[in-house]
Amino acid sequence: GGSSGATNLKPVKADPLRPNSGITLLREVFDGYLPDGGLLKWYEQHLADDFQAVFEGGKVKLDKQAYLAVTADLLKSFPDFTYTRSGPIAYADSPNIVVWTAVVKGTHSGAPY
């Protein structure tokens, strides 16, 4: 994998004895590297049951199952799909809400999406 922008960050790995939390947990998958076991497995393990992905300023909302299905389809077309970011991952005046600008990359396999 590559780094996430000009800061040249190293991959953040999960440690089963001391699991990451907060922003460090998010960096396992959103810093330009694929987590061990892949993106879909990481989502299945870490997204809360009431997870909701919000896009286009709230116009598009996906619950956990819909987001997992979209991700599975996306990975068929872009098997090396990774997230990088522009700028920091930061708390948004809440211990439960974080914000950042994600930049995605991947090689198209030829499978339609």
Coordinates of N, CA and C in Angstrom, one line a residue:
G1 N 0.8 -1.2 0.0 CA 0.0 0.0 0.0 C 0.8 1.2 0.0
G2 N 0.2 2.4 -0.2 CA 0.9 3.6 -0.2 C 0.6 4.4 1.0
S3 N 1.2 5.6 1.1 CA 1.0 6.4 2.2 C -0.2 7.3 2.0
S4 N -0.6 8.0 3.0 CA -1.8 8.9 2.9 C -1.4 10.3 2.8
G5 N -0.9 10.8 1.7 CA -0.7 12.2 1.5 C 0.8 12.5 1.9
A6 N 1.0 13.8 2.1 CA 2.3 14.3 2.3 C 2.9 14.0 3.6
T7 N 2.2 13.5 4.6 CA 2.7 13.2 5.9 C 3.4 11.9 5.9
N8 N 3.3 11.0 4.8 CA 4.0 9.8 4.7 C 3.8 8.9 5.9
L9 N 2.6 8.6 6.3 CA 2.3 7.8 7.5 C 2.5 6.3 7.2
K10 N 2.9 5.6 8.3 CA 3.1 4.2 8.2 C 1.7 3.5 8.5
P11 N 1.5 2.3 8.1 CA 0.3 1.6 8.4 C 0.0 1.4 9.9
V12 N -1.2 1.6 10.3 CA -1.6 1.3 11.6 C -2.2 -0.1 11.7
K13 N -1.6 -0.9 12.5 CA -2.0 -2.3 12.5 C -2.8 -2.6 13.8
A14 N -3.7 -3.5 13.7 CA -4.5 -4.0 14.8 C -3.7 -4.9 15.7
D15 N -3.9 -4.7 17.0 CA -3.2 -5.6 18.0 C -4.3 -6.3 18.9
P16 N -4.4 -7.6 18.7 CA -5.5 -8.3 19.5 C -5.4 -8.2 21.0
L17 N -4.2 -7.9 21.5 CA -4.1 -7.7 22.9 C -4.4 -6.3 23.4
R18 N -4.2 -5.4 22.6 CA -4.5 -4.0 22.9 C -5.2 -3.3 21.6
P19 N -6.5 -3.6 21.5 CA -7.2 -3.1 20.3 C -7.1 -1.5 20.2
N20 N -7.0 -1.0 19.0 CA -7.0 0.4 18.7 C -8.4 0.9 19.0
S21 N -8.5 2.2 19.2 CA -9.8 2.8 19.4 C -9.8 4.2 18.9
G22 N -10.9 4.9 18.8 CA -11.0 6.2 18.3 C -10.4 6.4 16.9
I23 N -9.7 7.5 16.8 CA -9.1 7.9 15.5 C -8.1 6.8 15.1
T24 N -7.3 6.3 16.0 CA -6.3 5.3 15.7 C -7.0 4.1 15.1
L25 N -8.2 3.7 15.5 CA -8.9 2.6 14.9 C -9.2 2.9 13.5
L26 N -9.7 4.1 13.2 CA -10.1 4.5 11.9 C -8.9 4.5 11.0
R27 N -7.7 4.8 11.5 CA -6.5 4.9 10.7 C -6.1 3.5 10.2
E28 N -6.6 2.4 10.8 CA -6.3 1.1 10.4 C -6.7 0.9 8.9
V29 N -7.8 1.6 8.5 CA -8.4 1.4 7.2 C -8.4 2.7 6.3
F30 N -8.3 3.9 6.9 CA -8.4 5.1 6.2 C -7.1 5.9 6.0
D31 N -6.0 5.2 6.1 CA -4.7 5.9 5.9 C -3.9 5.3 4.7
G32 N -4.5 4.8 3.7 CA -3.8 4.4 2.5 C -3.4 2.9 2.5
Y33 N -3.8 2.1 3.5 CA -3.4 0.7 3.5 C -4.6 -0.1 3.8
L34 N -4.6 -1.4 3.2 CA -5.7 -2.3 3.5 C -5.4 -3.0 4.8
P35 N -6.4 -3.2 5.6 CA -6.2 -3.9 6.9 C -6.0 -5.4 6.6
D36 N -5.3 -6.1 7.6 CA -5.2 -7.5 7.5 C -6.6 -8.1 7.4
G37 N -6.8 -9.0 6.4 CA -8.1 -9.7 6.2 C -9.0 -8.9 5.2
G38 N -8.6 -7.7 4.9 CA -9.3 -7.0 3.9 C -10.3 -6.0 4.4
L39 N -10.8 -5.1 3.5 CA -11.7 -4.0 3.9 C -13.0 -4.5 4.4
L40 N -13.6 -5.4 3.6 CA -15.0 -5.9 4.0 C -15.0 -6.6 5.4
K41 N -14.0 -7.4 5.6 CA -13.9 -8.1 7.0 C -13.8 -7.0 8.1
W42 N -12.9 -6.0 7.8 CA -12.8 -4.9 8.8 C -14.1 -4.2 9.1
Y43 N -14.8 -3.9 8.0 CA -16.1 -3.3 8.2 C -17.1 -4.2 9.0
E44 N -17.1 -5.4 8.7 CA -18.0 -6.4 9.4 C -17.7 -6.4 10.9
Q45 N -16.4 -6.4 11.2 CA -16.0 -6.4 12.6 C -16.2 -5.1 13.4
H46 N -16.0 -4.0 12.7 CA -16.0 -2.7 13.4 C -17.2 -1.8 13.3
L47 N -18.0 -1.9 12.2 CA -19.1 -1.0 12.1 C -20.2 -1.4 13.1
A48 N -20.7 -0.4 13.8 CA -21.8 -0.7 14.8 C -23.0 -1.2 14.0
D49 N -23.9 -1.9 14.8 CA -25.2 -2.3 14.2 C -26.0 -1.2 13.6
D50 N -25.9 0.0 14.3 CA -26.7 1.1 13.9 C -25.9 2.1 13.0
F51 N -24.8 1.6 12.4 CA -24.0 2.4 11.5 C -24.8 3.0 10.4
Q52 N -24.4 4.2 10.0 CA -25.0 4.9 8.9 C -24.0 5.6 8.1
A53 N -23.8 5.4 6.8 CA -22.9 6.2 6.0 C -23.8 7.2 5.3
V54 N -23.3 8.5 5.4 CA -24.0 9.6 4.8 C -23.1 10.3 3.8
F55 N -23.7 10.4 2.6 CA -23.0 11.0 1.4 C -23.8 12.2 0.9
E56 N -23.2 13.0 0.1 CA -23.8 14.1 -0.6 C -24.6 15.0 0.3
G57 N -24.0 15.3 1.4 CA -24.6 16.2 2.4 C -25.9 15.7 2.9
G58 N -26.1 14.4 3.1 CA -27.3 13.8 3.6 C -28.3 13.3 2.6
K59 N -28.0 13.5 1.4 CA -29.0 13.1 0.3 C -29.0 11.5 0.2
V60 N -27.8 10.9 0.5 CA -27.7 9.5 0.3 C -27.3 8.9 1.7
K61 N -28.1 8.0 2.2 CA -27.8 7.3 3.5 C -27.9 5.8 3.4
L62 N -26.9 5.1 3.9 CA -26.9 3.7 3.8 C -26.7 3.1 5.2
D63 N -27.5 2.1 5.6 CA -27.3 1.4 6.8 C -26.2 0.4 6.7
K64 N -25.9 -0.3 7.7 CA -24.7 -1.2 7.7 C -24.8 -2.2 6.6
Q65 N -26.0 -2.9 6.5 CA -26.1 -4.0 5.5 C -26.0 -3.4 4.1
A66 N -26.6 -2.3 3.9 CA -26.5 -1.7 2.5 C -25.1 -1.3 2.2
Y67 N -24.4 -0.7 3.2 CA -23.0 -0.3 3.0 C -22.1 -1.5 2.8
L68 N -22.3 -2.6 3.5 CA -21.5 -3.8 3.2 C -21.8 -4.3 1.8
A69 N -23.0 -4.3 1.4 CA -23.3 -4.8 0.0 C -22.7 -3.9 -1.0
V70 N -22.7 -2.6 -0.9 CA -22.1 -1.7 -1.8 C -20.6 -1.9 -1.8
T71 N -20.0 -2.1 -0.7 CA -18.6 -2.3 -0.6 C -18.2 -3.6 -1.3
A72 N -18.9 -4.7 -1.1 CA -18.7 -6.0 -1.7 C -18.7 -5.8 -3.2
D73 N -19.7 -5.1 -3.7 CA -19.8 -4.9 -5.2 C -18.6 -4.0 -5.7
L74 N -18.3 -3.0 -4.9 CA -17.2 -2.1 -5.3 C -15.9 -2.9 -5.4
L75 N -15.6 -3.8 -4.5 CA -14.4 -4.6 -4.4 C -14.3 -5.6 -5.6
K76 N -15.4 -5.9 -6.2 CA -15.4 -6.8 -7.4 C -14.8 -6.0 -8.5
S77 N -15.0 -4.7 -8.6 CA -14.5 -3.9 -9.7 C -13.1 -3.3 -9.4
F78 N -12.9 -3.1 -8.1 CA -11.6 -2.5 -7.6 C -11.1 -3.3 -6.5
P79 N -10.5 -4.5 -6.7 CA -10.0 -5.3 -5.6 C -8.9 -4.8 -4.7
D80 N -8.2 -3.8 -5.2 CA -7.2 -3.1 -4.4 C -7.6 -1.8 -3.9
F81 N -8.9 -1.6 -3.8 CA -9.5 -0.3 -3.4 C -9.0 0.1 -2.0
T82 N -8.4 1.3 -1.9 CA -8.0 1.8 -0.6 C -8.4 3.2 -0.4
Y83 N -8.5 3.6 0.8 CA -8.7 5.0 1.2 C -7.4 5.7 1.5
T84 N -7.3 6.9 1.1 CA -6.2 7.8 1.6 C -7.0 9.0 2.1
R85 N -6.3 10.0 2.6 CA -7.0 11.1 3.1 C -6.2 12.4 2.8
S86 N -6.9 13.5 2.7 CA -6.3 14.8 2.6 C -6.5 15.5 3.9
G87 N -5.5 15.7 4.7 CA -5.6 16.4 6.0 C -5.8 15.4 7.1
P88 N -6.0 15.9 8.3 CA -6.2 15.0 9.4 C -7.6 14.4 9.6
I89 N -7.6 13.4 10.3 CA -8.9 12.8 10.9 C -9.1 13.5 12.2
A90 N -10.2 14.2 12.4 CA -10.4 15.0 13.7 C -11.7 14.8 14.3
Y91 N -11.8 14.9 15.6 CA -13.1 14.9 16.2 C -13.9 16.2 15.9
A92 N -15.2 16.1 15.7 CA -16.0 17.2 15.3 C -16.8 17.7 16.5
D93 N -16.2 18.2 17.5 CA -16.8 18.7 18.7 C -17.7 17.6 19.4
S94 N -17.3 16.4 19.3 CA -18.0 15.3 19.9 C -17.0 14.1 20.0
P95 N -17.2 13.3 21.1 CA -16.3 12.1 21.2 C -16.8 11.0 20.3
N96 N -17.9 11.1 19.6 CA -18.4 10.1 18.7 C -18.5 10.4 17.3
I97 N -18.1 11.6 16.9 CA -18.2 12.1 15.5 C -16.8 12.5 15.0
V98 N -16.4 11.9 13.9 CA -15.1 12.4 13.3 C -15.3 12.8 11.9
V99 N -14.5 13.6 11.4 CA -14.6 14.1 10.0 C -13.2 14.1 9.4
W100 N -13.2 13.9 8.1 CA -12.0 14.0 7.3 C -12.4 14.0 5.8
T101 N -11.5 14.3 5.0 CA -11.7 14.2 3.5 C -11.0 13.0 3.0
A102 N -11.8 12.0 2.6 CA -11.3 10.8 2.1 C -11.0 10.9 0.6
V103 N -10.0 10.3 0.1 CA -9.6 10.2 -1.3 C -9.4 8.7 -1.5
V104 N -10.1 8.2 -2.5 CA -10.0 6.7 -2.8 C -9.2 6.4 -4.0
K105 N -8.6 5.2 -4.1 CA -7.9 4.8 -5.2 C -8.0 3.3 -5.4
G106 N -7.8 2.8 -6.6 CA -7.9 1.4 -6.9 C -7.8 1.2 -8.4
T107 N -7.4 -0.1 -8.7 CA -7.2 -0.5 -10.1 C -8.5 -1.2 -10.5
H108 N -9.1 -0.7 -11.6 CA -10.3 -1.3 -12.1 C -10.0 -2.7 -12.8
S109 N -10.7 -3.7 -12.3 CA -10.5 -5.1 -12.8 C -11.2 -5.3 -14.1
G110 N -12.0 -4.5 -14.5 CA -12.8 -4.7 -15.7 C -14.2 -5.1 -15.4
A111 N -14.5 -5.6 -14.2 CA -15.8 -6.0 -13.8 C -16.7 -4.7 -13.6
P112 N -17.9 -4.7 -14.1 CA -18.8 -3.5 -14.0 C -19.2 -3.2 -12.6
Y113 N -19.3 -2.0 -12.3 CA -19.8 -1.5 -11.0 C -21.1 -0.7 -11.3

